[in-house]
Amino acid sequence: MKYVSTRGSAPALDFAGVTLAGLASDGGLYVPEEWPQFSHDEIAAMRGLPYAELAARVMQPFVSDCLSPDRLRELTAKAYGRFAHAAVTPLTQLDERQWLLELFHGPTLAFKDVALQLLGLLFEEFLERENGSLTIVGATSGDTGSAAIDAVAGLDRVEIFMLHPKGRVSDVQRRQMTTVRAPNVHNIAIDGSFDDAQAMVKRIFTDRDVTAKHRIGAVNSINWARLMAQVVYYFAASLQLGAPERKLAFSVPTGNFGDVFAGHVAARMGLPVERLIVATNVNDILHRALSAGDYSTGSVTPTAAPSMDIQVSSNFERLLYDVGGRDGAAMAEQMRGFEAERAMRLTNAQQEGASALFTSMRADENDMARAMRWACENCAEIVDPHTAIGLHAARESDLPPDVSTVTLATAHPAKFPDAVERATGTRPALPTRVGDLFAREEAYTELPGTYEAVRDHILDHAS
Ligand SMILES: *Cc1c(COP(=O)(O)O)cnc(C)c1O
């Protein structure tokens, strides 16, 4: 399997190459040259497999000859062995047609663990082979940072510098990053916003003073391996509820468009999917793009669902490329226009291609709180603010009554206790596996919000 850039001019790479590269050198994102296909019978034969086995089966065509089937099974067994639930991503029934897919049973309580636990092992495997090392630089609004740090803490060949905006992540989120004491983990709190931190990270990737000395890697969802690992749970949920004979809809709380793009990949591979609902909060660029073709940035409004408070959804470019004719030169031109204007129109092909499978819905803070209360009062379920936005969209969608909808439960409610308590009156308790989080000592460096301060810190401390 070869991977090509959405902007057409970076070299094609194999799976190991895209895993270590993150972003393509032409600024685009790597996608498989073609989608592997599973037949109806092949999908039916996956029923009843343990999650780690299913994961290896679904991912093998993407990994192709970079890992043997046996080795891939060993890695998935190790990655998913760390989850607190034997089913890894269990389903919970809400009513006769609504289900939750619980993706928060990993070590840091959000769905990011499903992909990052595996990505840490893949980094180690591929770096070992070439006797290399990788310096990861990332920015986080909370969940990616903790999941990435947990996945790579203590690895010999990987070092991680994680930037978070000082005072703007929840206490649970910050402590999940700053209480991890390993020599290869460097936490940095910057004076500034998440967008400031992200802009600094992008600059690091193109700063020759840094890249001449260190190979820089990515852990956010521009990294293809993350999306690949997320395809698996669309298969897992569908098989549990009757695939390939029965089609489901999925409602996905969306920020960077990574999680829902994995659903698109599952459908491209032959999994019957009725619909993918892109659920946004008031930061609704994706809702405007999918409903009216208008992809234009505004300013970010902070909400109780901070992982969805974003302006630009990086992975949307993968969808536009895939449904818009897979023309790298045209995509590069369209994105140049977007980067200059901070706005663009979808082409007719892109709009029609996307609307074949996707719909979208926007939820404000009241919609979110109402969905939390509905789940609490009618189904005895406490859901987190992100999941509540997905649930609102699932319940408001105009799907035929015989279609069941699975809402992706992207975080454990105890990650956002204040918002949950405000809406439901119940303060969710942290699971015992992270119970002493508030007793552990924190370590992080505070830096001013200038690029030079961050770059110099990385150069001084990277080994
Ligand atoms: C990251 C995150 C999202 C958004 O996922 P994308 O893949 O960026 O669309 C939604 N909910 C939670 C809890 C998250 O951590």
CSV table of C-alpha atoms and ligand atoms in Angstrom, one decimal:
chain,number,residue,atom,x,y,z
A,1,MET,CA,0.0,0.0,0.0
A,2,LYS,CA,1.3,3.4,-1.0
A,3,TYR,CA,0.2,6.7,0.4
A,4,VAL,CA,-0.1,9.9,-1.6
A,5,SER,CA,-0.4,13.6,-0.5
A,6,THR,CA,-3.7,15.4,-0.9
A,7,ARG,CA,-1.7,18.2,-2.6
A,8,GLY,CA,-0.1,16.0,-5.1
A,9,SER,CA,3.6,16.9,-5.0
A,10,ALA,CA,5.1,15.1,-2.0
A,11,PRO,CA,6.8,11.7,-2.6
A,12,ALA,CA,4.5,8.6,-2.1
A,13,LEU,CA,5.4,6.7,1.1
A,14,ASP,CA,4.7,3.3,2.6
A,15,PHE,CA,2.9,2.9,5.9
A,16,ALA,CA,6.0,3.1,8.1
A,17,GLY,CA,7.0,6.3,6.2
A,18,VAL,CA,3.7,8.1,6.7
A,19,THR,CA,3.6,7.1,10.4
A,20,LEU,CA,6.9,8.8,11.1
A,21,ALA,CA,6.3,11.7,8.7
A,22,GLY,CA,3.0,13.1,10.0
A,23,LEU,CA,2.4,16.0,7.6
A,24,ALA,CA,3.5,15.6,3.9
A,25,SER,CA,6.3,17.8,2.7
A,26,ASP,CA,4.0,19.8,0.3
A,27,GLY,CA,1.8,20.7,3.2
A,28,GLY,CA,-0.9,18.1,2.4
A,29,LEU,CA,-2.1,15.1,4.2
A,30,TYR,CA,-1.3,11.5,3.4
A,31,VAL,CA,-4.1,9.2,2.2
A,32,PRO,CA,-4.0,5.7,0.8
A,33,GLU,CA,-3.6,5.5,-3.0
A,34,GLU,CA,-6.8,3.4,-3.1
A,35,TRP,CA,-9.3,2.1,-0.5
A,36,PRO,CA,-8.9,-1.6,0.4
A,37,GLN,CA,-12.2,-3.5,0.0
A,38,PHE,CA,-13.9,-6.1,2.2
A,39,SER,CA,-16.7,-8.3,0.6
A,40,HIS,CA,-20.0,-8.9,2.4
A,41,ASP,CA,-18.7,-12.4,3.3
A,42,GLU,CA,-15.4,-11.1,4.6
A,43,ILE,CA,-17.2,-8.7,6.9
A,44,ALA,CA,-19.7,-11.4,8.1
A,45,ALA,CA,-16.7,-13.5,9.0
A,46,MET,CA,-15.4,-10.8,11.4
A,47,ARG,CA,-18.4,-11.2,13.7
A,48,GLY,CA,-17.5,-12.2,17.3
A,49,LEU,CA,-13.8,-11.5,17.0
A,50,PRO,CA,-12.1,-10.0,20.1
A,51,TYR,CA,-11.4,-6.3,19.5
A,52,ALA,CA,-7.6,-6.7,19.1
A,53,GLU,CA,-8.1,-9.4,16.5
A,54,LEU,CA,-10.7,-7.4,14.6
A,55,ALA,CA,-8.3,-4.4,14.7
A,56,ALA,CA,-5.5,-6.4,13.1
A,57,ARG,CA,-7.9,-7.7,10.4
A,58,VAL,CA,-9.2,-4.3,9.5
A,59,MET,CA,-5.8,-2.5,9.5
A,60,GLN,CA,-3.7,-5.2,7.8
A,61,PRO,CA,-4.4,-3.9,4.2
A,62,PHE,CA,-3.3,-0.4,5.3
A,63,VAL,CA,-0.2,-1.7,7.0
A,64,SER,CA,0.5,-4.1,4.1
A,65,ASP,CA,4.1,-5.5,4.2
A,66,CYS,CA,5.3,-3.0,6.8
A,67,LEU,CA,4.3,-5.4,9.5
A,68,SER,CA,3.5,-9.2,9.3
A,69,PRO,CA,0.0,-10.2,10.4
A,70,ASP,CA,1.5,-11.9,13.5
A,71,ARG,CA,3.4,-8.8,14.5
A,72,LEU,CA,0.4,-6.6,13.9
A,73,ARG,CA,-1.7,-8.9,16.1
A,74,GLU,CA,0.9,-8.6,18.9
A,75,LEU,CA,0.9,-4.9,18.8
A,76,THR,CA,-2.9,-4.6,18.8
A,77,ALA,CA,-3.1,-7.1,21.7
A,78,LYS,CA,-0.6,-5.0,23.7
A,79,ALA,CA,-2.3,-1.6,22.8
A,80,TYR,CA,-5.8,-2.7,23.6
A,81,GLY,CA,-4.8,-4.9,26.6
A,82,ARG,CA,-4.3,-1.6,28.5
A,83,PHE,CA,-8.1,-0.7,28.2
A,84,ALA,CA,-10.2,-1.0,31.3
A,85,HIS,CA,-13.1,-2.8,29.5
A,86,ALA,CA,-12.7,-6.2,28.0
A,87,ALA,CA,-14.8,-5.2,24.9
A,88,VAL,CA,-12.4,-2.1,24.5
A,89,THR,CA,-15.2,0.0,22.9
A,90,PRO,CA,-18.5,-1.4,24.4
A,91,LEU,CA,-22.0,-0.3,23.2
A,92,THR,CA,-24.6,1.0,25.6
A,93,GLN,CA,-28.3,1.0,24.6
A,94,LEU,CA,-30.2,4.2,25.3
A,95,ASP,CA,-33.6,3.5,23.7
A,96,GLU,CA,-35.0,1.3,20.9
A,97,ARG,CA,-32.9,3.1,18.3
A,98,GLN,CA,-30.2,5.1,20.0
A,99,TRP,CA,-26.9,3.6,21.2
A,100,LEU,CA,-23.7,5.0,22.7
A,101,LEU,CA,-20.3,3.7,21.6
A,102,GLU,CA,-18.1,4.1,24.6
A,103,LEU,CA,-14.6,5.1,23.5
A,104,PHE,CA,-13.3,6.3,26.8
A,105,HIS,CA,-12.1,3.2,28.5
A,106,GLY,CA,-8.4,3.8,27.8
A,107,PRO,CA,-5.8,5.2,30.2
A,108,THR,CA,-6.7,8.9,29.8
A,109,LEU,CA,-10.5,8.7,29.4
A,110,ALA,CA,-11.0,10.0,25.9
A,111,PHE,CA,-11.2,8.3,22.5
A,112,LYS,CA,-7.7,9.6,21.6
A,113,ASP,CA,-6.3,6.6,23.5
A,114,VAL,CA,-7.7,4.1,21.0
A,115,ALA,CA,-5.4,5.4,18.3
A,116,LEU,CA,-2.5,6.8,20.4
A,117,GLN,CA,-1.9,3.6,22.4
A,118,LEU,CA,-1.2,1.9,19.1
A,119,LEU,CA,0.7,4.8,17.6
A,120,GLY,CA,3.2,4.8,20.4
A,121,LEU,CA,4.0,1.1,19.7
A,122,LEU,CA,4.2,1.8,15.9
A,123,PHE,CA,6.7,4.6,16.5
A,124,GLU,CA,8.9,2.3,18.5
A,125,GLU,CA,8.7,-0.5,16.0
A,126,PHE,CA,9.6,1.5,13.0
A,127,LEU,CA,12.3,3.6,14.8
A,128,GLU,CA,13.9,0.4,16.1
A,129,ARG,CA,14.2,-0.9,12.5
A,130,GLU,CA,16.1,2.1,11.3
A,131,ASN,CA,17.9,2.7,14.6
A,132,GLY,CA,16.4,6.3,14.6
A,133,SER,CA,14.8,8.6,17.0
A,134,LEU,CA,11.8,11.0,16.8
A,135,THR,CA,11.1,14.3,18.5
A,136,ILE,CA,7.3,14.8,18.8
A,137,VAL,CA,6.1,18.4,19.1
A,138,GLY,CA,2.4,18.9,19.7
A,139,ALA,CA,-0.2,21.4,20.8
A,140,THR,CA,-3.2,20.4,22.8
A,141,SER,CA,-6.5,21.8,24.1
A,142,GLY,CA,-6.5,18.8,26.5
A,143,ASP,CA,-7.2,15.3,25.3
A,144,THR,CA,-4.6,14.7,22.7
A,145,GLY,CA,-1.8,15.8,25.0
A,146,SER,CA,-2.6,13.5,27.8
A,147,ALA,CA,-3.3,10.5,25.5
A,148,ALA,CA,0.0,11.1,23.6
A,149,ILE,CA,2.1,11.5,26.7
A,150,ASP,CA,0.6,8.3,28.2
A,151,ALA,CA,1.4,6.4,25.0
A,152,VAL,CA,5.0,7.4,24.6
A,153,ALA,CA,6.2,8.0,28.3
A,154,GLY,CA,9.3,5.9,28.9
A,155,LEU,CA,10.0,5.0,25.3
A,156,ASP,CA,13.7,5.1,24.4
A,157,ARG,CA,13.5,6.5,20.9
A,158,VAL,CA,10.8,9.0,21.2
A,159,GLU,CA,10.8,12.3,23.0
A,160,ILE,CA,7.7,14.5,23.4
A,161,PHE,CA,7.3,18.3,23.8
A,162,MET,CA,3.6,19.1,24.5
A,163,LEU,CA,2.4,22.7,24.5
A,164,HIS,CA,-0.8,23.6,26.3
A,165,PRO,CA,-2.4,27.1,26.7
A,166,LYS,CA,-1.8,28.1,30.3
A,167,GLY,CA,-5.0,28.1,32.4
A,168,ARG,CA,-7.2,27.0,29.5
A,169,VAL,CA,-7.3,23.2,30.0
A,170,SER,CA,-9.3,21.5,32.7
A,171,ASP,CA,-7.5,20.5,36.0
A,172,VAL,CA,-8.0,16.8,35.1
A,173,GLN,CA,-6.6,17.3,31.6
A,174,ARG,CA,-3.6,19.3,32.9
A,175,ARG,CA,-2.8,16.8,35.6
A,176,GLN,CA,-3.0,13.9,33.2
A,177,MET,CA,-0.1,15.5,31.3
A,178,THR,CA,2.0,17.1,34.1
A,179,THR,CA,2.0,14.3,36.6
A,180,VAL,CA,3.6,11.8,34.1
A,181,ARG,CA,7.2,11.7,35.3
A,182,ALA,CA,9.4,10.3,32.6
A,183,PRO,CA,12.7,11.7,31.2
A,184,ASN,CA,11.3,11.8,27.6
A,185,VAL,CA,8.2,13.9,28.5
A,186,HIS,CA,8.4,17.7,28.4
A,187,ASN,CA,5.3,19.7,29.3
A,188,ILE,CA,5.1,23.4,28.4
A,189,ALA,CA,2.4,25.8,29.4
A,190,ILE,CA,2.5,28.9,27.2
A,191,ASP,CA,1.0,32.3,27.7
A,192,GLY,CA,-1.5,32.3,24.9
A,193,SER,CA,-4.4,30.4,23.3
A,194,PHE,CA,-4.5,26.9,21.8
A,195,ASP,CA,-4.4,28.5,18.3
A,196,ASP,CA,-1.1,30.3,19.3
A,197,ALA,CA,0.3,27.0,20.4
A,198,GLN,CA,-0.7,25.3,17.3
A,199,ALA,CA,0.8,28.0,15.1
A,200,MET,CA,4.1,27.6,16.9
A,201,VAL,CA,4.1,23.8,16.4
A,202,LYS,CA,3.5,24.3,12.6
A,203,ARG,CA,6.5,26.7,12.5
A,204,ILE,CA,8.7,24.1,14.3
A,205,PHE,CA,8.1,21.6,11.4
A,206,THR,CA,9.5,24.1,8.9
A,207,ASP,CA,12.3,25.6,11.0
A,208,ARG,CA,15.6,24.5,9.6
A,209,ASP,CA,17.5,25.2,12.9
A,210,VAL,CA,15.3,22.6,14.5
A,211,THR,CA,14.8,20.1,11.6
A,212,ALA,CA,18.6,20.0,10.8
A,213,LYS,CA,19.2,18.5,14.3
A,214,HIS,CA,16.0,16.6,15.1
A,215,ARG,CA,13.5,14.5,13.2
A,216,ILE,CA,10.1,16.1,14.1
A,217,GLY,CA,7.0,13.8,14.4
A,218,ALA,CA,3.3,14.4,14.8
A,219,VAL,CA,0.7,12.9,17.1
A,220,ASN,CA,-2.4,14.8,16.1
A,221,SER,CA,-4.8,13.5,13.6
A,222,ILE,CA,-2.9,14.7,10.6
A,223,ASN,CA,-1.0,11.4,11.3
A,224,TRP,CA,-2.7,8.8,9.1
A,225,ALA,CA,-2.1,6.0,11.6
A,226,ARG,CA,-4.4,7.6,14.0
A,227,LEU,CA,-7.3,7.6,11.6
A,228,MET,CA,-6.6,4.1,10.6
A,229,ALA,CA,-6.9,2.9,14.1
A,230,GLN,CA,-10.3,4.7,14.5
A,231,VAL,CA,-11.8,2.9,11.5
A,232,VAL,CA,-11.9,-0.3,13.6
A,233,TYR,CA,-14.6,0.7,16.0
A,234,TYR,CA,-17.0,1.5,13.2
A,235,PHE,CA,-16.7,-2.1,12.2
A,236,ALA,CA,-16.9,-3.3,15.8
A,237,ALA,CA,-20.1,-1.4,16.5
A,238,SER,CA,-21.7,-2.4,13.2
A,239,LEU,CA,-20.9,-6.1,13.6
A,240,GLN,CA,-22.4,-6.0,17.1
A,241,LEU,CA,-25.6,-4.6,15.8
A,242,GLY,CA,-26.0,-6.8,12.8
A,243,ALA,CA,-23.7,-5.8,10.0
A,244,PRO,CA,-23.3,-6.5,7.2
A,245,GLU,CA,-27.1,-7.2,7.0
A,246,ARG,CA,-28.0,-4.1,8.9
A,247,LYS,CA,-27.0,-0.5,8.2
A,248,LEU,CA,-26.4,2.0,11.0
A,249,ALA,CA,-26.0,5.7,11.2
A,250,PHE,CA,-23.3,7.3,13.3
A,251,SER,CA,-23.4,10.6,15.1
A,252,VAL,CA,-19.9,12.0,15.7
A,253,PRO,CA,-18.9,15.0,17.9
A,254,THR,CA,-16.5,16.6,15.6
A,255,GLY,CA,-13.6,19.0,15.8
A,256,ASN,CA,-10.7,18.3,13.5
A,257,PHE,CA,-12.8,15.9,11.4
A,258,GLY,CA,-10.5,12.9,12.2
A,259,ASP,CA,-13.0,10.7,14.0
A,260,VAL,CA,-15.8,11.1,11.5
A,261,PHE,CA,-13.4,10.7,8.5
A,262,ALA,CA,-12.6,7.3,9.9
A,263,GLY,CA,-16.3,6.5,9.4
A,264,HIS,CA,-16.0,7.6,5.8
A,265,VAL,CA,-13.0,5.2,5.4
A,266,ALA,CA,-15.0,2.3,6.9
A,267,ALA,CA,-17.8,3.0,4.4
A,268,ARG,CA,-15.3,3.2,1.5
A,269,MET,CA,-14.0,-0.2,2.6
A,270,GLY,CA,-17.4,-1.8,2.1
A,271,LEU,CA,-19.0,-1.5,5.6
A,272,PRO,CA,-22.7,-0.7,5.1
A,273,VAL,CA,-23.2,2.8,6.7
A,274,GLU,CA,-26.5,4.6,6.4
A,275,ARG,CA,-25.3,8.1,7.4
A,276,LEU,CA,-22.5,10.0,9.2
A,277,ILE,CA,-23.8,12.9,11.2
A,278,VAL,CA,-21.2,15.6,11.8
A,279,ALA,CA,-22.2,17.2,15.1
A,280,THR,CA,-20.7,20.6,15.9
A,281,ASN,CA,-21.1,23.1,18.7
A,282,VAL,CA,-21.4,26.8,18.0
A,283,ASN,CA,-18.0,26.7,16.3
A,284,ASP,CA,-19.8,25.4,13.3
A,285,ILE,CA,-17.5,25.8,10.2
A,286,LEU,CA,-18.1,22.2,9.3
A,287,HIS,CA,-21.9,22.5,9.6
A,288,ARG,CA,-21.8,25.6,7.3
A,289,ALA,CA,-19.5,23.8,4.8
A,290,LEU,CA,-21.6,20.6,4.6
A,291,SER,CA,-25.0,22.3,4.5
A,292,ALA,CA,-24.1,25.4,2.4
A,293,GLY,CA,-20.7,24.8,0.9
A,294,ASP,CA,-19.3,27.8,2.9
A,295,TYR,CA,-15.9,26.9,4.5
A,296,SER,CA,-15.0,30.2,6.1
A,297,THR,CA,-13.3,30.8,9.4
A,298,GLY,CA,-14.6,33.1,12.1
A,299,SER,CA,-13.3,33.5,15.7
A,300,VAL,CA,-13.5,30.7,18.2
A,301,THR,CA,-16.1,30.8,21.0
A,302,PRO,CA,-15.1,28.9,24.1
A,303,THR,CA,-17.7,26.3,25.1
A,304,ALA,CA,-18.1,23.4,27.6
A,305,ALA,CA,-16.9,21.1,24.8
A,306,PRO,CA,-13.4,22.5,24.3
A,307,SER,CA,-12.1,19.7,22.1
A,308,MET,CA,-14.6,20.9,19.5
A,309,ASP,CA,-13.7,24.6,19.8
A,310,ILE,CA,-11.7,25.0,16.6
A,311,GLN,CA,-11.5,27.1,13.5
A,312,VAL,CA,-10.0,24.9,10.9
A,313,SER,CA,-10.6,21.2,10.6
A,314,SER,CA,-7.4,19.7,9.2
A,315,ASN,CA,-8.8,16.4,8.1
A,316,PHE,CA,-11.6,18.0,6.1
A,317,GLU,CA,-9.0,18.3,3.3
A,318,ARG,CA,-8.8,14.5,3.1
A,319,LEU,CA,-12.6,14.3,2.5
A,320,LEU,CA,-12.6,17.1,-0.1
A,321,TYR,CA,-9.7,15.4,-1.9
A,322,ASP,CA,-11.4,12.0,-1.9
A,323,VAL,CA,-14.9,13.1,-3.0
A,324,GLY,CA,-13.7,15.9,-5.2
A,325,GLY,CA,-11.9,13.7,-7.8
A,326,ARG,CA,-8.6,13.1,-6.1
A,327,ASP,CA,-6.8,15.8,-8.0
A,328,GLY,CA,-3.8,16.9,-6.0
A,329,ALA,CA,-2.9,20.0,-8.1
A,330,ALA,CA,-6.5,21.3,-7.8
A,331,MET,CA,-6.5,20.6,-4.1
A,332,ALA,CA,-3.2,22.4,-3.6
A,333,GLU,CA,-4.7,25.4,-5.4
A,334,GLN,CA,-7.9,25.4,-3.5
A,335,MET,CA,-6.0,25.2,-0.2
A,336,ARG,CA,-3.7,28.1,-1.2
A,337,GLY,CA,-6.8,30.2,-1.8
A,338,PHE,CA,-8.2,29.1,1.6
A,339,GLU,CA,-4.9,30.0,3.4
A,340,ALA,CA,-4.8,33.4,1.8
A,341,GLU,CA,-8.5,34.3,2.3
A,342,ARG,CA,-9.4,32.2,5.4
A,343,ALA,CA,-12.5,31.2,3.4
A,344,MET,CA,-13.4,29.0,0.4
A,345,ARG,CA,-16.4,27.5,-1.5
A,346,LEU,CA,-16.7,23.8,-1.9
A,347,THR,CA,-16.9,22.7,-5.6
A,348,ASN,CA,-20.1,21.1,-6.8
A,349,ALA,CA,-18.4,17.7,-6.9
A,350,GLN,CA,-17.2,18.1,-3.3
A,351,GLN,CA,-20.6,19.2,-2.1
A,352,GLU,CA,-22.4,16.3,-3.9
A,353,GLY,CA,-19.8,13.8,-2.9
A,354,ALA,CA,-20.0,14.7,0.7
A,355,SER,CA,-23.8,14.8,0.9
A,356,ALA,CA,-24.1,11.2,-0.3
A,357,LEU,CA,-23.0,10.1,3.2
A,358,PHE,CA,-22.7,13.1,5.5
A,359,THR,CA,-25.2,15.4,7.1
A,360,SER,CA,-24.4,17.9,9.9
A,361,MET,CA,-26.0,19.5,12.8
A,362,ARG,CA,-25.1,22.3,15.2
A,363,ALA,CA,-25.8,22.3,18.9
A,364,ASP,CA,-25.6,25.3,21.2
A,365,GLU,CA,-25.1,25.2,25.0
A,366,ASN,CA,-28.8,24.7,25.7
A,367,ASP,CA,-29.1,21.8,23.2
A,368,MET,CA,-26.1,20.2,24.8
A,369,ALA,CA,-27.4,20.5,28.4
A,370,ARG,CA,-30.8,19.2,27.3
A,371,ALA,CA,-29.2,16.1,25.7
A,372,MET,CA,-27.2,15.5,28.9
A,373,ARG,CA,-30.4,15.7,31.0
A,374,TRP,CA,-32.3,13.4,28.6
A,375,ALA,CA,-29.7,10.7,28.9
A,376,CYS,CA,-29.6,11.1,32.7
A,377,GLU,CA,-33.3,11.1,33.3
A,378,ASN,CA,-34.4,8.6,30.7
A,379,CYS,CA,-31.5,6.2,30.3
A,380,ALA,CA,-29.6,6.5,33.6
A,381,GLU,CA,-26.5,7.5,31.6
A,382,ILE,CA,-24.2,10.5,32.4
A,383,VAL,CA,-22.6,11.7,29.2
A,384,ASP,CA,-19.8,14.3,28.7
A,385,PRO,CA,-20.5,17.6,26.9
A,386,HIS,CA,-18.9,16.4,23.6
A,387,THR,CA,-21.0,13.2,23.6
A,388,ALA,CA,-24.1,15.3,24.5
A,389,ILE,CA,-23.6,17.3,21.3
A,390,GLY,CA,-23.5,14.1,19.3
A,391,LEU,CA,-26.5,12.8,21.1
A,392,HIS,CA,-28.5,16.0,20.3
A,393,ALA,CA,-27.7,15.6,16.6
A,394,ALA,CA,-28.6,11.9,16.6
A,395,ARG,CA,-32.0,12.6,18.2
A,396,GLU,CA,-32.8,15.6,16.0
A,397,SER,CA,-31.8,13.9,12.7
A,398,ASP,CA,-34.5,13.0,10.2
A,399,LEU,CA,-33.4,9.4,9.6
A,400,PRO,CA,-36.1,6.8,8.8
A,401,PRO,CA,-37.5,5.3,12.0
A,402,ASP,CA,-36.0,1.8,11.3
A,403,VAL,CA,-32.4,3.1,11.3
A,404,SER,CA,-30.5,2.9,14.5
A,405,THR,CA,-28.0,5.5,15.4
A,406,VAL,CA,-24.8,5.1,17.3
A,407,THR,CA,-23.4,8.2,19.0
A,408,LEU,CA,-19.7,8.1,19.6
A,409,ALA,CA,-19.1,8.8,23.3
A,410,THR,CA,-15.8,10.5,23.0
A,411,ALA,CA,-14.8,11.3,26.6
A,412,HIS,CA,-15.6,10.1,30.1
A,413,PRO,CA,-17.9,12.6,31.9
A,414,ALA,CA,-15.4,12.9,34.8
A,415,LYS,CA,-13.1,14.8,32.5
A,416,PHE,CA,-15.6,17.7,32.5
A,417,PRO,CA,-17.2,17.5,35.9
A,418,ASP,CA,-18.3,21.1,36.2
A,419,ALA,CA,-20.3,21.2,33.0
A,420,VAL,CA,-21.9,17.8,33.7
A,421,GLU,CA,-22.9,18.9,37.2
A,422,ARG,CA,-24.4,22.1,35.9
A,423,ALA,CA,-26.6,20.2,33.5
A,424,THR,CA,-27.6,17.2,35.5
A,425,GLY,CA,-26.9,18.0,39.2
A,426,THR,CA,-24.6,14.9,39.3
A,427,ARG,CA,-20.9,15.3,39.7
A,428,PRO,CA,-19.2,12.3,38.0
A,429,ALA,CA,-16.4,10.6,39.9
A,430,LEU,CA,-13.1,9.8,38.3
A,431,PRO,CA,-12.7,6.0,37.7
A,432,THR,CA,-10.4,4.4,40.3
A,433,ARG,CA,-7.7,3.8,37.7
A,434,VAL,CA,-6.8,7.5,37.7
A,435,GLY,CA,-8.0,8.1,41.3
A,436,ASP,CA,-4.8,9.5,42.8
A,437,LEU,CA,-4.4,12.1,40.0
A,438,PHE,CA,-4.9,15.0,42.4
A,439,ALA,CA,-2.3,13.7,44.9
A,440,ARG,CA,0.5,13.4,42.4
A,441,GLU,CA,3.2,16.0,41.9
A,442,GLU,CA,3.1,18.2,38.7
A,443,ALA,CA,6.0,19.2,36.6
A,444,TYR,CA,5.9,21.7,33.7
A,445,THR,CA,7.7,24.7,32.3
A,446,GLU,CA,6.0,28.0,31.8
A,447,LEU,CA,7.1,30.0,28.8
A,448,PRO,CA,6.0,33.3,27.3
A,449,GLY,CA,3.9,33.1,24.2
A,450,THR,CA,6.7,33.8,21.7
A,451,TYR,CA,7.9,31.4,19.1
A,452,GLU,CA,11.6,32.0,19.9
A,453,ALA,CA,11.1,31.1,23.6
A,454,VAL,CA,9.5,27.8,22.7
A,455,ARG,CA,12.0,26.9,19.9
A,456,ASP,CA,15.0,27.7,22.2
A,457,HIS,CA,13.5,25.6,25.0
A,458,ILE,CA,13.1,22.6,22.6
A,459,LEU,CA,16.7,23.0,21.2
A,460,ASP,CA,18.1,23.3,24.8
A,461,HIS,CA,16.2,20.2,26.1
A,462,ALA,CA,15.9,17.8,23.2
A,463,SER,CA,18.5,15.0,23.5
B,1,LIG,C1,-10.6,15.3,20.0
B,1,LIG,C2,-12.0,15.2,20.5
B,1,LIG,C3,-13.2,15.4,19.7
B,1,LIG,C4,-13.0,15.8,18.2
B,1,LIG,O1,-12.5,14.8,17.5
B,1,LIG,P1,-11.9,15.1,16.0
B,1,LIG,O2,-11.4,13.8,15.5
B,1,LIG,O3,-10.9,16.2,16.1
B,1,LIG,O4,-13.1,15.5,15.1
B,1,LIG,C5,-14.4,15.3,20.2
B,1,LIG,N1,-14.6,14.9,21.5
B,1,LIG,C6,-13.5,14.8,22.4
B,1,LIG,C7,-13.8,14.4,23.8
B,1,LIG,C8,-12.2,14.9,21.9
B,1,LIG,O5,-11.2,14.7,22.8
